[in-house]
Coordinates of N, CA and C in Angstrom, one line a residue:
Chain W
D411 N -21.1 -4.0 7.4 CA -20.0 -3.1 7.2 C -19.3 -2.7 5.7
G412 N -19.4 -1.3 5.1 CA -18.3 -1.3 4.1 C -16.8 -1.9 4.0
G413 N -16.3 -2.4 3.3 CA -14.9 -2.8 2.8 C -14.6 -3.5 2.0
I414 N -13.2 -3.8 2.1 CA -12.8 -4.7 1.3 C -12.6 -6.1 1.9
T415 N -12.8 -7.3 1.1 CA -13.3 -8.8 2.1 C -12.1 -9.4 0.5
Q416 N -11.0 -9.7 1.2 CA -9.7 -10.5 0.5 C -10.0 -12.2 0.9
S417 N -10.1 -13.0 0.5 CA -10.3 -14.7 0.7 C -9.1 -15.3 -0.4
P418 N -8.9 -16.6 0.3 CA -8.4 -16.8 1.5 C -7.8 -16.2 2.3
K419 N -7.5 -16.4 3.6 CA -6.1 -15.3 4.1 C -5.1 -15.6 4.1
Y420 N -5.0 -17.2 4.0 CA -4.0 -18.1 4.1 C -4.2 -19.1 2.6
L421 N -3.3 -19.2 1.7 CA -3.1 -20.2 0.8 C -2.3 -20.4 0.3
F422 N -2.3 -22.1 -0.1 CA -1.2 -23.2 -0.1 C -1.2 -22.9 -1.8
R423 N -0.2 -23.4 -2.5 CA 0.1 -23.9 -4.3 C 1.0 -24.8 -4.2
K424 N 0.7 -26.1 -4.8 CA 1.7 -26.5 -5.6 C 2.1 -25.9 -6.6
E425 N 3.7 -26.1 -7.0 CA 4.1 -25.6 -8.1 C 3.5 -26.2 -9.5
G426 N 3.5 -25.4 -10.1 CA 2.8 -25.6 -11.3 C 1.2 -25.5 -11.8
Q427 N 0.7 -24.8 -10.6 CA -0.8 -25.0 -10.5 C -0.9 -23.0 -10.9
N428 N -2.3 -22.8 -11.4 CA -2.8 -21.7 -11.4 C -3.6 -21.4 -9.8
V429 N -4.1 -20.5 -8.9 CA -4.7 -20.5 -8.2 C -5.1 -19.1 -8.6
T430 N -6.1 -18.8 -7.9 CA -6.8 -16.8 -8.0 C -7.2 -16.6 -6.4
L431 N -7.0 -15.2 -6.7 CA -7.5 -15.0 -4.9 C -8.4 -14.0 -5.3
S432 N -9.6 -14.2 -4.2 CA -10.7 -13.2 -4.7 C -10.4 -11.4 -4.0
C433 N -10.9 -10.4 -4.0 CA -11.4 -9.5 -3.9 C -12.9 -9.0 -4.1
E434 N -13.3 -8.6 -2.9 CA -14.7 -7.8 -3.0 C -14.6 -6.3 -2.3
Q435 N -15.3 -5.4 -2.7 CA -15.7 -4.4 -2.5 C -17.0 -4.5 -2.0
N436 N -17.4 -3.4 -1.3 CA -19.2 -2.8 -1.0 C -19.0 -1.5 -1.0
L437 N -18.1 -0.7 -1.4 CA -17.9 0.9 -1.2 C -18.0 1.9 -1.9
N438 N -18.4 0.8 -3.4 CA -19.2 1.2 -4.7 C -18.1 2.8 -5.1
H439 N -16.6 1.4 -4.8 CA -15.4 2.1 -5.5 C -15.3 1.6 -7.0
D440 N -14.5 3.0 -8.3 CA -14.5 2.3 -8.8 C -13.7 1.7 -9.5
A441 N -12.6 2.1 -8.8 CA -11.3 1.8 -9.0 C -10.5 0.7 -8.2
M442 N -10.1 -0.4 -8.6 CA -9.5 -1.6 -7.7 C -7.8 -1.6 -8.4
Y443 N -7.1 -2.0 -7.2 CA -6.0 -2.5 -7.8 C -5.3 -3.9 -7.0
W444 N -3.7 -4.4 -7.6 CA -3.5 -5.4 -6.7 C -2.1 -5.5 -6.6
Y445 N -1.8 -5.2 -5.1 CA -0.5 -5.3 -5.0 C 0.0 -6.3 -4.8
R446 N 1.9 -6.1 -4.5 CA 2.2 -7.9 -4.1 C 3.1 -7.6 -3.2
Q447 N 3.0 -7.6 -1.9 CA 4.0 -7.0 -0.3 C 5.1 -8.2 -0.2
D448 N 6.6 -7.4 -0.2 CA 7.5 -8.9 0.2 C 8.6 -7.9 0.9
P449 N 8.8 -8.2 1.8 CA 9.5 -8.2 2.9 C 11.1 -7.4 2.0
G450 N 10.8 -5.8 2.9 CA 11.9 -4.6 2.4 C 11.8 -4.3 1.0
Q451 N 10.3 -4.7 0.2 CA 10.4 -4.4 -0.7 C 9.0 -3.3 -1.2
G452 N 8.7 -3.0 0.2 CA 7.2 -2.4 -0.1 C 6.3 -3.1 -0.8
L453 N 5.1 -2.2 -1.1 CA 4.2 -3.0 -2.1 C 4.7 -2.4 -3.7
R454 N 4.1 -3.9 -4.7 CA 4.4 -3.1 -5.6 C 3.3 -3.5 -6.5
L455 N 3.3 -2.7 -7.5 CA 1.7 -2.8 -8.4 C 1.4 -3.9 -9.4
I456 N 0.6 -4.6 -9.4 CA 0.9 -5.7 -10.3 C -0.5 -5.7 -10.7
Y457 N -1.4 -4.7 -11.1 CA -2.9 -4.8 -11.8 C -3.7 -3.4 -10.7
Y458 N -4.4 -2.4 -12.2 CA -5.2 -1.8 -11.5 C -6.2 -2.2 -12.8
S459 N -7.6 -1.8 -12.0 CA -8.3 -1.5 -13.1 C -9.8 -0.2 -12.7
Q460 N -9.6 0.9 -13.3 CA -10.3 1.9 -13.1 C -11.9 1.8 -13.2
I461 N -12.4 0.9 -14.5 CA -13.5 0.6 -14.2 C -14.2 -0.7 -14.8
V462 N -15.3 -0.8 -15.0 CA -15.3 -2.2 -15.1 C -15.2 -3.1 -16.3
N463 N -15.2 -3.8 -16.3 CA -14.5 -4.5 -18.2 C -13.0 -3.3 -18.4
D464 N -12.3 -3.0 -17.5 CA -11.1 -2.1 -18.1 C -9.9 -2.5 -17.1
F465 N -8.9 -3.1 -17.6 CA -7.6 -3.3 -16.2 C -6.2 -3.1 -17.6
Q466 N -5.6 -2.4 -16.3 CA -4.4 -2.4 -17.0 C -3.1 -2.9 -15.8
K467 N -1.7 -2.9 -16.9 CA -0.7 -3.4 -16.1 C 0.1 -2.9 -15.5
G468 N -0.2 -3.4 -14.4 CA 0.9 -2.4 -13.3 C 2.3 -2.8 -13.6
D469 N 3.4 -2.7 -13.1 CA 4.9 -2.6 -12.7 C 5.2 -4.1 -12.5
I470 N 4.2 -4.8 -11.9 CA 5.0 -6.1 -12.1 C 3.6 -7.1 -12.7
A471 N 3.0 -7.3 -13.9 CA 2.1 -7.8 -14.2 C 2.5 -9.5 -14.5
E472 N 4.0 -9.4 -14.6 CA 4.1 -11.1 -15.7 C 3.7 -12.1 -14.7
G473 N 2.9 -13.2 -15.1 CA 2.9 -14.3 -14.0 C 1.6 -14.2 -14.0
Y474 N 0.9 -12.6 -13.8 CA -0.7 -13.1 -13.3 C -1.5 -12.2 -14.2
S475 N -2.7 -12.6 -13.8 CA -4.1 -11.5 -15.1 C -5.6 -11.7 -13.9
V476 N -6.2 -10.7 -14.5 CA -6.9 -10.3 -13.5 C -8.7 -10.1 -14.5
S477 N -9.5 -9.8 -14.0 CA -10.6 -10.1 -14.3 C -11.2 -8.5 -13.9
R478 N -12.4 -8.3 -14.9 CA -13.3 -7.4 -13.6 C -14.4 -6.5 -14.4
E479 N -15.5 -8.4 -14.2 CA -16.5 -8.3 -14.8 C -17.6 -7.4 -14.1
K480 N -17.3 -7.3 -12.6 CA -18.1 -6.9 -12.0 C -17.8 -5.6 -10.3
K481 N -18.2 -4.3 -10.7 CA -17.8 -3.3 -10.2 C -17.3 -4.0 -8.8
E482 N -18.0 -5.0 -7.8 CA -17.6 -5.4 -6.8 C -16.8 -6.6 -6.2
S483 N -15.8 -6.5 -7.7 CA -15.0 -7.6 -7.8 C -13.9 -7.9 -8.5
F484 N -12.6 -8.1 -8.2 CA -11.5 -7.9 -8.7 C -10.7 -9.0 -8.6
P485 N -10.8 -10.2 -9.2 CA -10.0 -11.1 -8.7 C -9.1 -11.4 -9.2
L486 N -7.4 -11.9 -8.8 CA -6.4 -11.8 -9.0 C -5.9 -13.4 -9.4
T487 N -5.5 -14.3 -10.7 CA -5.3 -15.3 -10.7 C -3.0 -15.7 -11.1
V488 N -3.1 -15.8 -10.3 CA -1.4 -16.0 -10.2 C -1.0 -17.8 -10.9
T489 N -0.2 -17.0 -12.0 CA -0.1 -18.7 -13.2 C 1.1 -19.7 -12.7
S490 N 0.9 -20.3 -13.3 CA 2.2 -21.4 -13.5 C 3.4 -19.8 -13.7
A491 N 3.4 -19.3 -14.6 CA 4.3 -18.7 -15.2 C 4.6 -17.7 -14.2
Q492 N 4.4 -17.5 -13.4 CA 4.9 -16.3 -12.3 C 6.1 -17.2 -11.5
K493 N 7.0 -16.8 -11.7 CA 7.9 -18.0 -10.9 C 8.9 -17.3 -9.7
N494 N 8.5 -16.7 -9.0 CA 8.2 -16.4 -7.6 C 6.7 -15.9 -6.7
P495 N 6.2 -16.8 -7.3 CA 4.5 -16.2 -6.1 C 4.5 -16.3 -4.9
T496 N 5.5 -16.8 -3.9 CA 5.1 -16.7 -2.6 C 5.0 -15.0 -2.1
A497 N 4.0 -14.7 -1.6 CA 4.4 -13.3 -1.1 C 2.9 -13.4 -0.6
F498 N 3.0 -11.8 0.1 CA 1.6 -11.7 0.1 C 1.3 -10.4 -0.3
Y499 N -0.3 -10.9 -0.8 CA -0.6 -9.9 -1.5 C -2.1 -9.1 -1.1
L500 N -2.3 -7.9 -1.6 CA -3.1 -7.0 -1.0 C -3.9 -6.4 -2.5
C501 N -4.9 -6.4 -1.9 CA -6.3 -5.4 -2.8 C -6.5 -4.3 -2.4
A502 N -6.9 -3.6 -3.1 CA -7.3 -2.1 -2.7 C -8.0 -1.1 -3.5
S503 N -8.7 -1.0 -2.9 CA -9.9 0.3 -3.9 C -10.0 1.5 -3.5
S504 N -10.7 2.8 -4.4 CA -10.8 4.3 -4.5 C -11.8 4.8 -5.1
I505 N -12.4 6.0 -4.7 CA -12.7 6.5 -5.6 C -11.4 7.3 -6.1
E506 N -12.1 8.3 -7.7 CA -11.0 9.1 -8.2 C -10.7 10.0 -6.7
G507 N -9.1 10.4 -7.0 CA -8.6 11.2 -6.6 C -8.1 11.3 -4.9
A508 N -8.8 10.1 -4.2 CA -8.7 9.7 -3.2 C -8.0 8.7 -2.5
A509 N -7.8 8.2 -1.3 CA -6.7 7.6 -0.6 C -7.6 6.5 -1.0
A510 N -6.6 4.9 -1.2 CA -7.3 3.9 -1.2 C -6.8 3.5 0.1
F511 N -8.4 2.3 0.1 CA -8.7 1.1 1.3 C -8.2 0.4 0.9
F512 N -7.6 -0.8 1.9 CA -6.6 -2.1 1.7 C -7.8 -2.8 2.0
G513 N -7.9 -3.9 1.5 CA -7.7 -5.5 2.5 C -7.3 -6.2 3.4
Q514 N -8.0 -6.9 4.3 CA -6.3 -7.6 5.1 C -5.6 -8.4 4.1
G515 N -5.4 -8.6 3.0 CA -4.7 -9.9 2.3 C -4.4 -11.1 2.7
T516 N -3.7 -11.8 1.3 CA -3.8 -12.8 1.5 C -2.4 -13.4 1.2
R517 N -2.0 -14.4 2.3 CA -0.1 -14.5 2.0 C -0.6 -16.2 1.3
L518 N 0.0 -16.3 0.0 CA 0.1 -17.4 -0.7 C 1.7 -17.8 -0.4
T519 N 1.6 -19.0 -0.6 CA 3.1 -20.1 0.1 C 3.1 -20.9 -1.3
V520 N 3.9 -21.0 -2.0 CA 4.3 -21.9 -3.0 C 4.9 -23.2 -2.5
V521 N 4.0 -24.2 -2.1 CA 4.9 -25.9 -1.9 C 5.5 -26.3 -2.8
Chain T
A1090 N 8.2 8.7 -14.7 CA 7.6 7.5 -13.7 C 8.3 8.1 -12.5
Q1091 N 7.2 7.6 -11.1 CA 7.3 8.0 -9.9 C 8.1 6.6 -9.4
S1092 N 8.5 7.3 -8.3 CA 9.3 6.7 -7.2 C 9.3 7.0 -5.8
V1093 N 9.4 6.4 -4.8 CA 10.0 7.0 -4.1 C 10.7 6.4 -2.9
S1094 N 11.4 7.4 -1.9 CA 12.9 6.1 -1.1 C 12.6 6.7 0.5
Q1095 N 12.2 5.6 1.0 CA 12.4 5.5 2.7 C 13.4 5.5 3.0
H1096 N 14.4 6.1 3.2 CA 16.0 5.6 3.9 C 15.9 5.3 4.7
N1097 N 15.1 5.1 6.0 CA 14.7 4.4 7.2 C 14.3 3.1 7.0
H1098 N 15.1 1.9 7.2 CA 14.4 0.4 7.1 C 14.1 0.2 8.3
H1099 N 14.7 0.9 9.5 CA 14.0 0.0 10.5 C 15.1 0.8 11.7
V1100 N 13.8 1.4 12.5 CA 14.1 2.7 13.6 C 13.2 1.6 15.0
I1101 N 14.6 1.8 16.1 CA 14.2 1.8 17.1 C 14.4 2.9 18.3
L1102 N 13.0 3.1 18.5 CA 12.9 3.8 19.5 C 13.0 3.5 21.1
S1103 N 12.8 4.1 22.3 CA 12.0 4.2 23.5 C 11.1 4.9 23.3
E1104 N 9.9 4.5 24.2 CA 9.0 5.2 24.8 C 9.2 6.6 24.7
A1105 N 8.6 7.7 24.3 CA 8.3 9.0 25.0 C 9.2 9.9 23.8
A1106 N 9.9 8.9 23.3 CA 11.3 9.7 21.7 C 10.4 9.9 21.0
S1107 N 10.6 11.2 20.5 CA 10.1 11.9 19.2 C 10.7 10.9 17.4
L1108 N 10.0 11.3 17.0 CA 10.0 10.5 15.6 C 10.2 11.0 14.6
E1109 N 11.1 10.9 13.2 CA 10.9 11.8 12.6 C 11.3 10.6 11.2
L1110 N 10.5 9.8 10.1 CA 10.8 9.5 9.2 C 10.6 10.1 8.2
G1111 N 12.2 9.1 7.3 CA 12.2 10.0 5.8 C 11.4 9.5 4.6
C1112 N 10.6 10.0 3.8 CA 10.5 10.1 2.7 C 10.5 11.3 1.7
N1113 N 11.1 10.4 0.6 CA 11.4 11.7 -0.9 C 10.7 10.8 -1.9
Y1114 N 10.3 11.6 -2.5 CA 10.0 11.5 -4.0 C 10.3 11.5 -5.4
S1115 N 10.4 11.2 -6.4 CA 11.0 11.4 -7.7 C 9.6 11.5 -8.7
Y1116 N 8.9 12.8 -9.3 CA 8.2 12.6 -10.2 C 7.9 14.3 -10.1
G1117 N 8.1 14.5 -12.0 CA 7.9 16.2 -12.3 C 7.0 17.3 -11.9
G1118 N 5.8 16.1 -11.6 CA 4.7 17.0 -11.5 C 4.0 17.7 -10.5
T1119 N 2.2 17.9 -10.3 CA 1.6 17.7 -9.2 C 1.6 16.3 -8.7
V1120 N 1.9 16.5 -7.1 CA 1.5 14.9 -6.5 C 0.4 15.0 -5.7
N1121 N -0.5 14.0 -5.3 CA -0.8 13.7 -3.8 C 0.3 12.7 -3.3
L1122 N 0.2 12.6 -2.1 CA 1.1 12.0 -1.0 C 0.5 11.9 0.4
F1123 N 0.9 10.4 0.4 CA -0.1 9.3 2.1 C 1.5 9.1 2.2
W1124 N 0.7 8.9 3.9 CA 1.2 7.8 4.5 C 0.5 7.0 5.6
Y1125 N 0.7 5.3 5.0 CA -0.1 4.3 5.5 C 0.9 4.1 7.1
V1126 N -0.3 3.0 7.8 CA 0.6 2.8 8.7 C 0.1 0.7 8.3
Q1127 N 0.8 0.1 9.0 CA 0.7 -1.5 9.3 C 0.8 -2.0 10.3
Y1128 N 0.1 -2.3 11.6 CA 0.2 -2.7 12.4 C 0.5 -4.5 12.7
P1129 N 1.4 -5.0 13.0 CA 1.3 -6.5 13.3 C 0.0 -7.1 13.1
G1130 N -0.3 -7.8 12.3 CA -1.1 -8.5 11.9 C -2.2 -7.8 11.5
Q1131 N -2.7 -6.7 11.3 CA -4.0 -6.1 10.8 C -3.0 -5.4 9.1
H1132 N -4.0 -4.9 8.6 CA -4.4 -4.4 7.5 C -3.9 -2.8 7.1
L1133 N -3.4 -2.5 5.8 CA -3.2 -1.4 5.9 C -3.7 0.0 6.1
Q1134 N -3.4 1.2 6.4 CA -4.4 1.6 7.1 C -3.8 3.4 6.8
L1135 N -4.8 4.1 6.4 CA -4.2 5.5 6.2 C -3.9 6.4 7.4
L1136 N -2.9 7.4 7.6 CA -2.5 7.8 8.3 C -2.8 9.3 8.7
L1137 N -2.1 9.6 7.1 CA -2.5 10.7 6.4 C -2.3 11.3 5.1
K1138 N -2.8 12.3 4.9 CA -2.4 12.7 3.2 C -2.6 14.2 3.0
Y1139 N -1.7 14.4 1.5 CA -1.8 15.5 1.6 C -2.3 15.7 -0.1
F1140 N -2.8 16.7 -0.1 CA -3.4 16.8 -1.5 C -3.2 18.4 -2.2
S1141 N -3.3 19.6 -0.9 CA -3.3 20.3 -1.4 C -3.2 21.3 -0.3
G1142 N -3.1 22.8 -0.4 CA -3.2 23.5 0.7 C -2.4 23.9 1.8
D1143 N -2.4 23.8 2.8 CA -1.1 23.8 4.1 C -0.2 22.3 3.8
P1144 N 1.1 22.5 3.8 CA 1.9 21.4 3.8 C 2.6 20.9 4.8
L1145 N 1.8 21.0 5.9 CA 1.7 20.8 7.1 C 0.3 20.5 7.6
V1146 N 0.4 18.6 7.4 CA -1.0 18.0 7.5 C -0.7 17.3 8.5
K1147 N -1.8 17.0 9.7 CA -2.1 15.8 10.7 C -3.1 14.7 10.4
G1148 N -2.3 13.8 10.8 CA -3.2 12.9 11.0 C -3.6 11.9 12.2
I1149 N -4.0 10.8 11.8 CA -4.7 10.3 12.9 C -3.5 10.1 14.3
K1150 N -4.2 9.4 15.5 CA -3.1 9.1 17.0 C -1.5 9.9 17.0
G1151 N -1.7 11.0 16.4 CA -0.7 12.4 16.8 C 0.2 12.8 15.6
F1152 N -0.1 11.8 14.7 CA 0.6 11.7 13.9 C 1.0 13.2 13.0
E1153 N 2.3 13.6 12.2 CA 1.6 14.9 11.3 C 3.2 14.5 10.1
A1154 N 2.6 15.1 8.7 CA 3.9 15.2 7.7 C 4.0 16.2 7.1
E1155 N 5.4 17.0 6.9 CA 5.5 17.8 6.1 C 5.4 18.0 4.9
F1156 N 5.2 18.2 3.8 CA 5.2 18.8 2.3 C 6.6 19.7 2.2
I1157 N 7.7 19.3 1.9 CA 8.4 20.3 1.5 C 8.6 20.3 -0.2
K1158 N 8.2 21.0 -0.8 CA 7.8 20.5 -2.5 C 9.3 20.9 -3.3
S1159 N 10.4 21.9 -2.3 CA 11.3 22.5 -3.1 C 12.3 21.0 -2.6
K1160 N 11.9 20.1 -1.8 CA 13.2 18.8 -1.4 C 12.5 18.1 -1.6
F1161 N 11.0 17.8 -2.7 CA 10.3 16.5 -3.1 C 10.4 15.7 -1.5
S1162 N 9.5 16.1 -0.3 CA 9.9 15.4 0.6 C 8.2 15.5 1.2
F1163 N 8.2 14.5 1.7 CA 6.9 14.1 3.2 C 7.1 13.6 3.8
N1164 N 8.3 14.2 5.7 CA 8.4 13.6 6.2 C 7.9 13.2 7.4
L1165 N 7.2 12.0 8.0 CA 6.2 11.8 8.8 C 7.4 12.2 9.8
R1166 N 6.1 12.5 11.5 CA 6.8 13.1 12.5 C 5.7 12.7 13.8
K1167 N 6.0 12.5 14.8 CA 5.6 12.8 16.1 C 6.5 13.1 17.4
P1168 N 5.9 13.7 17.6 CA 6.7 13.8 18.9 C 7.1 13.4 20.0
S1169 N 6.3 12.3 20.6 CA 6.5 11.4 21.6 C 5.5 9.7 20.9
V1170 N 6.3 8.9 20.8 CA 5.7 7.2 20.4 C 5.7 6.8 21.3
Q1171 N 4.3 5.8 21.4 CA 4.2 5.0 22.5 C 4.2 3.7 22.0
W1172 N 4.2 2.8 22.9 CA 4.5 1.2 22.3 C 3.9 0.7 21.6
S1173 N 2.2 1.3 21.3 CA 1.5 1.0 20.5 C 1.8 1.3 18.9
D1174 N 3.0 2.5 19.0 CA 2.9 2.5 17.7 C 4.2 1.7 16.3
T1175 N 4.4 0.4 17.3 CA 5.3 -0.4 16.8 C 4.4 -1.1 15.4
A1176 N 5.5 -0.4 14.2 CA 4.3 -1.0 13.2 C 5.5 -0.7 11.8
E1177 N 4.6 -1.0 11.2 CA 5.6 -0.6 9.1 C 4.8 0.4 9.0
Y1178 N 5.5 1.5 8.3 CA 5.1 2.8 8.2 C 5.2 2.5 6.5
F1179 N 4.5 3.2 5.6 CA 4.7 3.3 3.7 C 4.4 4.3 3.9
C1180 N 5.1 5.1 2.6 CA 4.8 7.0 2.2 C 4.6 5.7 0.9
A1181 N 3.5 6.6 0.2 CA 3.2 6.6 -1.3 C 3.0 7.9 -1.9
V1182 N 3.1 8.0 -3.4 CA 2.8 8.7 -4.6 C 2.2 8.7 -5.2
K1183 N 0.9 9.6 -5.7 CA 0.4 9.7 -6.5 C 0.3 10.9 -8.0
G1184 N 1.1 10.6 -8.8 CA 1.1 11.9 -9.5 C 0.4 12.2 -10.8
T1185 N 0.1 13.3 -10.8 CA -1.3 13.6 -11.8 C -0.6 13.2 -13.0
G1186 N -2.2 12.0 -13.0 CA -1.7 11.8 -14.8 C -1.6 10.0 -14.4
R1187 N -1.7 9.7 -13.1 CA -0.7 8.4 -13.1 C -2.3 7.5 -12.3
R1188 N -2.1 6.3 -12.3 CA -3.8 5.8 -11.7 C -3.8 5.3 -10.9
A1189 N -2.3 4.9 -10.0 CA -1.8 4.1 -8.8 C -0.9 4.9 -8.0
L1190 N -0.9 4.1 -6.9 CA -0.1 4.6 -5.7 C 1.1 4.1 -5.9
T1191 N 2.7 4.7 -6.2 CA 3.1 3.9 -5.9 C 4.1 4.1 -4.2
F1192 N 4.3 2.5 -3.8 CA 4.7 2.5 -2.3 C 6.5 3.0 -2.0
G1193 N 7.0 3.7 -1.2 CA 8.4 3.2 -0.7 C 8.2 1.7 -0.1
S1194 N 9.5 1.4 0.2 CA 9.8 0.2 0.6 C 9.8 0.0 1.7
G1195 N 9.3 0.8 3.1 CA 8.5 0.7 4.1 C 9.9 1.0 5.2
T1196 N 9.2 1.2 6.9 CA 10.4 2.3 7.8 C 9.6 0.7 8.5
R1197 N 10.0 -0.4 9.0 CA 9.5 -0.7 10.8 C 10.4 0.2 11.5
L1198 N 9.2 0.8 12.4 CA 9.4 0.8 13.5 C 8.9 0.2 15.2
Q1199 N 9.8 0.3 15.7 CA 10.1 -0.8 16.9 C 10.1 0.3 18.2
V1200 N 9.2 0.3 19.1 CA 9.0 1.1 20.0 C 9.6 0.0 21.3
Q1201 N 10.2 0.4 22.3 CA 10.7 -0.2 23.4 C 9.9 0.2 24.7
P1202 N 9.8 -0.6 25.6 CA 9.0 0.1 26.7 C 9.8 0.9 27.6

């Protein structure tokens, strides 16, 4: 089945630790995105990538980093510099000019 | 910059009632418009989209939306809601030259049986 796989579904992190969220797609989409979802705030763009080895900051990139070494993969690292990392993280992909498809999301909790 | 406003944060309806959720966007150029739905415990799914042509677009599950360019609006409608429509609904916009969708804050719809 084609789709976007995010793992893990739930993630707990201690304060001060970096953590990496996985996102893999087998849709052959060029573009991939990371959004953060908080109650009452909708989805806010963290990073996006239009092509392999290239990515751009979104609206709330501070404290996050990404890489795009393969077309299928777009991992997101939440660093210790992110002041409020507890949130629901959504990965998406699309082809140019089309709607985005979303993964199931990863719920990150800092303990 | 592009932005999206959804003025209804929480809507409660009885089954068979009609639904209209407001969405206004801010962007000076050509836009693509979307409505996504997030059912409890499920991933975000596309309900419908507008790229060009007929401003009245029909989506899945009986939903439709009308693009009114002069009002910068893209309101979502359904003539008769069902309990299974209980979900959170997000309006999104992508302007020409922008690389990603901008989402509104979402509207939580609760349909009572």
